[in-house]
Amino acid sequence: MAKPYNFTIFLTFSLISLTLLPTNHAIFSRSISKEELGIKEDDKLTHLTFYFHDTLSGPNPSALPIAKAKITDKSPTTFGALAMIDDPLTEGPKITSKLVGRAQGMYGFADQEEPALIMMMNFMFLEGEFNGSTLNVMGRDAMSDSARELAVVGGTGAFRFAKGYVQLKTVTFDQKSGDAVVLFNVFVNHASTSFKIESDNGGSTGSSTSDGAPLSSQASLSLMVSSFSFIIISLLYLCIF
Ligand SMILES: *[C@@H]1O[C@H](CO)[C@@H](O)[C@H](O)[C@H]1NC(C)=O
């Protein structure tokens, strides 16, 4: 009879196409559990206190003017000027006190009425449990106000899923040079995960569920399950006929 023969060919082709599909196409989107991401606690609150040193003067400035507009020099608020920063963050108000991180990014004079900055920076931490982790911060800094706030818009490493705010308070400001020391108080809500950032280097490809891409193990598992069930169905069919 031709009928079972055709069905066997159909099953074989289905099996081959199933084998090819999951390996050529990663799963674009799926729901996962907190456990799969190693999240132990998802609303951990952390308070950090440190001092930000923005130094424009001297032989080793940590803030560099990088651009300005034609009207910037005539503007009472230096509107249009941009600076790139790699400012040390220290435990105490003195620049010689313990380094806990760096503030890397940019600020621009973004207000034509009063001196106010747009700040965009990454706090890169170098100390303790937050060594290697970053917080991504942006917001408006009206320098003449005694207290200001920036938003924590995200984070990496120990600060994954971060959200929060930074309170700024100027400690010293030199009108002539522009050098400033600012007290930063960070209040951040973030997840606490059991995985380290560096745990994903080489080695355990495929089976890793720790960071980034747990998709390949998932894909190969579903491939195995579907292939196995197709083989069983084929065998059952052949036994019956
Ligand atoms: C921070 O991490 C780096 C790289 O892993 C390491 O070299 C350094 O000693 C660490 N610093 C502290 C204070 O733990």
Short mmCIF file of C-alpha atoms and ligand atoms in Angstrom, two decimals:
data_model
loop_
_atom_site.label_atom_id
_atom_site.label_comp_id
_atom_site.label_asym_id
_atom_site.label_seq_id
_atom_site.Cartn_x
_atom_site.Cartn_y
_atom_site.Cartn_z
CA MET A 1 0.00 0.00 0.00
CA ALA A 2 1.22 3.51 -0.86
CA LYS A 3 -0.47 5.28 2.03
CA PRO A 4 1.85 4.28 4.96
CA TYR A 5 4.90 4.84 2.74
CA ASN A 6 3.81 8.43 2.03
CA PHE A 7 3.17 9.07 5.69
CA THR A 8 6.66 7.86 6.63
CA ILE A 9 8.17 10.31 4.12
CA PHE A 10 5.99 13.06 5.58
CA LEU A 11 7.20 12.22 9.11
CA THR A 12 10.84 12.15 7.98
CA PHE A 13 10.55 15.58 6.37
CA SER A 14 8.75 16.99 9.39
CA LEU A 15 11.52 15.66 11.61
CA ILE A 16 14.25 17.18 9.41
CA SER A 17 12.53 20.58 9.29
CA LEU A 18 12.00 20.51 13.06
CA THR A 19 15.69 19.76 13.54
CA LEU A 20 16.64 22.76 11.39
CA LEU A 21 14.14 25.28 12.74
CA PRO A 22 15.21 25.85 16.37
CA THR A 23 18.94 25.93 15.57
CA ASN A 24 18.57 28.55 12.82
CA HIS A 25 16.18 30.77 14.78
CA ALA A 26 16.73 31.73 18.43
CA ILE A 27 13.61 32.36 20.46
CA PHE A 28 12.91 36.09 20.10
CA SER A 29 10.68 36.53 23.10
CA ARG A 30 9.43 34.46 26.00
CA SER A 31 8.42 34.77 29.63
CA ILE A 32 10.93 33.64 32.20
CA SER A 33 10.90 33.22 35.95
CA LYS A 34 12.85 35.25 38.49
CA GLU A 35 14.63 32.03 39.47
CA GLU A 36 15.96 31.63 35.94
CA LEU A 37 17.62 35.05 36.20
CA GLY A 38 18.91 34.22 39.66
CA ILE A 39 16.91 37.03 41.29
CA LYS A 40 16.88 36.49 45.03
CA GLU A 41 15.20 39.73 45.97
CA ASP A 42 13.70 42.18 43.50
CA ASP A 43 13.17 45.32 45.54
CA LYS A 44 16.36 45.75 47.48
CA LEU A 45 16.92 49.36 48.63
CA THR A 46 20.46 50.73 48.86
CA HIS A 47 21.68 54.12 50.06
CA LEU A 48 25.11 55.29 48.88
CA THR A 49 26.93 58.44 50.00
CA PHE A 50 29.99 59.84 48.26
CA TYR A 51 31.61 63.03 47.00
CA PHE A 52 31.92 64.04 43.35
CA HIS A 53 34.99 66.03 42.33
CA ASP A 54 34.53 68.04 39.14
CA THR A 55 37.92 69.60 38.39
CA LEU A 56 38.42 71.87 35.37
CA SER A 57 41.61 73.60 36.52
CA GLY A 58 45.19 72.42 36.96
CA PRO A 59 47.39 70.04 35.00
CA ASN A 60 45.05 67.04 35.35
CA PRO A 61 41.46 68.22 34.90
CA SER A 62 38.78 65.51 35.17
CA ALA A 63 36.23 67.64 33.28
CA LEU A 64 36.99 68.84 29.76
CA PRO A 65 35.02 71.39 27.75
CA ILE A 66 34.47 69.61 24.44
CA ALA A 67 32.09 71.87 22.47
CA LYS A 68 30.16 75.09 22.49
CA ALA A 69 27.85 77.06 20.23
CA LYS A 70 28.52 80.44 18.56
CA ILE A 71 26.32 82.22 21.12
CA THR A 72 27.68 80.37 24.20
CA ASP A 73 30.24 83.06 25.13
CA LYS A 74 27.56 85.78 24.93
CA SER A 75 24.99 83.73 26.91
CA PRO A 76 24.68 84.66 30.63
CA THR A 77 24.14 80.95 31.38
CA THR A 78 26.83 79.62 28.94
CA PHE A 79 23.98 77.92 27.07
CA GLY A 80 25.25 75.40 24.55
CA ALA A 81 28.51 74.41 26.23
CA LEU A 82 29.31 70.72 26.66
CA ALA A 83 31.84 68.99 28.92
CA MET A 84 33.06 65.42 29.12
CA ILE A 85 33.83 64.10 32.59
CA ASP A 86 35.70 61.26 34.29
CA ASP A 87 35.34 62.53 37.85
CA PRO A 88 36.54 60.67 40.92
CA LEU A 89 33.95 59.70 43.53
CA THR A 90 35.38 59.53 47.03
CA GLU A 91 34.21 58.40 50.43
CA GLY A 92 35.00 61.73 52.12
CA PRO A 93 34.90 65.34 50.90
CA LYS A 94 38.68 65.49 50.30
CA ILE A 95 39.98 64.35 46.92
CA THR A 96 42.67 62.36 48.74
CA SER A 97 40.06 60.28 50.60
CA LYS A 98 39.26 56.71 49.51
CA LEU A 99 38.19 56.34 45.86
CA VAL A 100 34.87 54.45 45.62
CA GLY A 101 34.11 54.99 41.95
CA ARG A 102 34.10 57.31 38.96
CA ALA A 103 31.41 59.43 37.33
CA GLN A 104 31.86 59.14 33.58
CA GLY A 105 29.76 61.01 31.07
CA MET A 106 28.78 64.45 29.96
CA TYR A 107 27.02 67.56 31.04
CA GLY A 108 25.67 70.40 28.96
CA PHE A 109 24.43 73.88 29.79
CA ALA A 110 20.81 73.44 28.82
CA ASP A 111 18.99 76.48 30.21
CA GLN A 112 18.88 80.02 28.75
CA GLU A 113 17.38 81.63 31.87
CA GLU A 114 19.41 80.25 34.77
CA PRO A 115 22.56 78.14 35.08
CA ALA A 116 21.25 74.59 34.79
CA LEU A 117 22.82 71.47 33.37
CA ILE A 118 21.60 68.33 31.74
CA MET A 119 23.71 65.56 33.29
CA MET A 120 24.21 62.16 31.69
CA MET A 121 26.60 59.87 33.46
CA ASN A 122 27.51 56.38 34.58
CA PHE A 123 28.72 55.83 38.11
CA MET A 124 31.28 53.08 37.83
CA PHE A 125 31.89 51.62 41.27
CA LEU A 126 35.25 50.28 42.38
CA GLU A 127 34.59 49.31 45.96
CA GLY A 128 33.19 46.37 47.93
CA GLU A 129 30.11 44.46 46.76
CA PHE A 130 29.45 47.07 44.04
CA ASN A 131 32.91 46.86 42.46
CA GLY A 132 32.36 46.51 38.69
CA SER A 133 28.69 47.51 38.82
CA THR A 134 27.31 50.72 37.33
CA LEU A 135 24.41 53.10 37.87
CA ASN A 136 23.12 55.10 34.91
CA VAL A 137 22.08 58.58 35.95
CA MET A 138 20.54 61.55 34.19
CA GLY A 139 18.58 64.69 34.97
CA ARG A 140 18.54 68.44 35.48
CA ASP A 141 21.05 70.09 37.76
CA ALA A 142 20.23 73.72 38.57
CA MET A 143 23.62 74.50 40.06
CA SER A 144 22.58 77.53 42.13
CA ASP A 145 19.87 75.61 44.03
CA SER A 146 21.05 74.33 47.41
CA ALA A 147 19.59 70.86 46.79
CA ARG A 148 18.93 69.16 43.45
CA GLU A 149 17.89 65.73 42.24
CA LEU A 150 18.85 63.47 39.35
CA ALA A 151 17.17 60.23 38.31
CA VAL A 152 18.75 56.78 38.38
CA VAL A 153 17.43 55.33 35.15
CA GLY A 154 19.13 51.96 35.24
CA GLY A 155 22.05 49.88 36.37
CA THR A 156 24.24 46.86 35.72
CA GLY A 157 25.77 44.05 37.78
CA ALA A 158 24.65 44.33 41.39
CA PHE A 159 22.39 47.18 40.26
CA ARG A 160 20.39 45.33 37.61
CA PHE A 161 16.81 46.65 37.29
CA ALA A 162 17.86 49.84 39.13
CA LYS A 163 15.53 52.78 39.62
CA GLY A 164 15.93 55.65 42.02
CA TYR A 165 17.25 59.14 42.56
CA VAL A 166 20.37 61.07 43.52
CA GLN A 167 20.30 64.10 45.83
CA LEU A 168 23.03 66.66 45.11
CA LYS A 169 24.40 69.23 47.51
CA THR A 170 27.33 71.50 46.60
CA VAL A 171 30.07 71.40 49.21
CA THR A 172 32.56 73.76 47.55
CA PHE A 173 32.43 75.73 44.31
CA ASP A 174 35.18 77.92 42.92
CA GLN A 175 33.58 80.71 40.86
CA LYS A 176 36.82 81.41 38.97
CA SER A 177 37.88 77.92 37.90
CA GLY A 178 34.49 76.21 38.01
CA ASP A 179 35.91 73.42 40.19
CA ALA A 180 33.24 71.85 42.39
CA VAL A 181 32.88 69.23 45.10
CA VAL A 182 29.33 67.89 45.38
CA LEU A 183 27.85 65.52 47.95
CA PHE A 184 25.82 62.76 46.29
CA ASN A 185 23.21 60.76 48.18
CA VAL A 186 21.92 57.88 46.07
CA PHE A 187 18.72 56.00 46.92
CA VAL A 188 18.30 53.06 44.62
CA ASN A 189 15.84 50.24 44.26
CA HIS A 190 17.35 47.22 42.48
CA ALA A 191 17.37 43.45 42.23
CA SER A 192 19.68 41.21 44.16
CA THR A 193 20.94 38.36 41.98
CA SER A 194 23.02 35.32 42.74
CA PHE A 195 25.12 35.71 39.60
CA LYS A 196 28.31 37.65 39.05
CA ILE A 197 28.87 39.68 35.86
CA GLU A 198 32.07 37.83 34.94
CA SER A 199 30.51 34.36 35.29
CA ASP A 200 29.61 34.19 31.61
CA ASN A 201 33.11 34.21 30.05
CA GLY A 202 33.62 31.40 27.51
CA GLY A 203 33.59 27.84 28.88
CA SER A 204 30.06 26.83 29.63
CA THR A 205 28.37 27.90 26.40
CA GLY A 206 24.92 26.53 25.77
CA SER A 207 24.10 25.22 29.21
CA SER A 208 24.57 28.58 30.95
CA THR A 209 21.42 30.00 32.48
CA SER A 210 23.26 32.61 34.51
CA ASP A 211 23.57 35.71 32.35
CA GLY A 212 22.33 37.16 29.11
CA ALA A 213 21.32 34.27 26.92
CA PRO A 214 19.75 31.23 28.51
CA LEU A 215 18.01 30.65 25.18
CA SER A 216 20.28 28.07 23.59
CA SER A 217 19.77 25.44 26.32
CA GLN A 218 16.03 26.07 26.19
CA ALA A 219 16.05 25.73 22.40
CA SER A 220 18.06 22.50 22.44
CA LEU A 221 15.80 21.04 25.12
CA SER A 222 12.64 21.75 23.10
CA LEU A 223 14.38 20.36 20.01
CA MET A 224 15.20 17.13 21.88
CA VAL A 225 11.66 16.77 23.20
CA SER A 226 10.03 17.36 19.81
CA SER A 227 12.46 15.07 17.95
CA PHE A 228 11.95 12.32 20.52
CA SER A 229 8.16 12.51 20.34
CA PHE A 230 8.28 12.41 16.53
CA ILE A 231 10.48 9.30 16.59
CA ILE A 232 8.04 7.60 19.00
CA ILE A 233 5.05 8.53 16.81
CA SER A 234 6.86 7.24 13.68
CA LEU A 235 7.73 3.95 15.39
CA LEU A 236 4.17 3.51 16.66
CA TYR A 237 2.83 4.18 13.16
CA LEU A 238 5.23 1.65 11.57
CA CYS A 239 4.31 -0.99 14.20
CA ILE A 240 0.57 -0.56 13.55
CA PHE A 241 0.93 -1.01 9.76
C1 LIG B 1 37.63 45.58 42.01
O1 LIG B 1 37.64 44.65 40.94
C2 LIG B 1 38.82 44.65 40.19
C3 LIG B 1 38.63 43.74 38.99
O2 LIG B 1 37.98 42.55 39.32
C4 LIG B 1 39.99 44.22 41.09
O3 LIG B 1 41.19 44.24 40.36
C5 LIG B 1 40.07 45.19 42.27
O4 LIG B 1 41.08 44.77 43.16
C6 LIG B 1 38.74 45.28 42.99
N1 LIG B 1 38.83 46.33 43.99
C7 LIG B 1 38.41 46.16 45.24
C8 LIG B 1 38.58 47.33 46.14
O5 LIG B 1 37.92 45.11 45.64
#
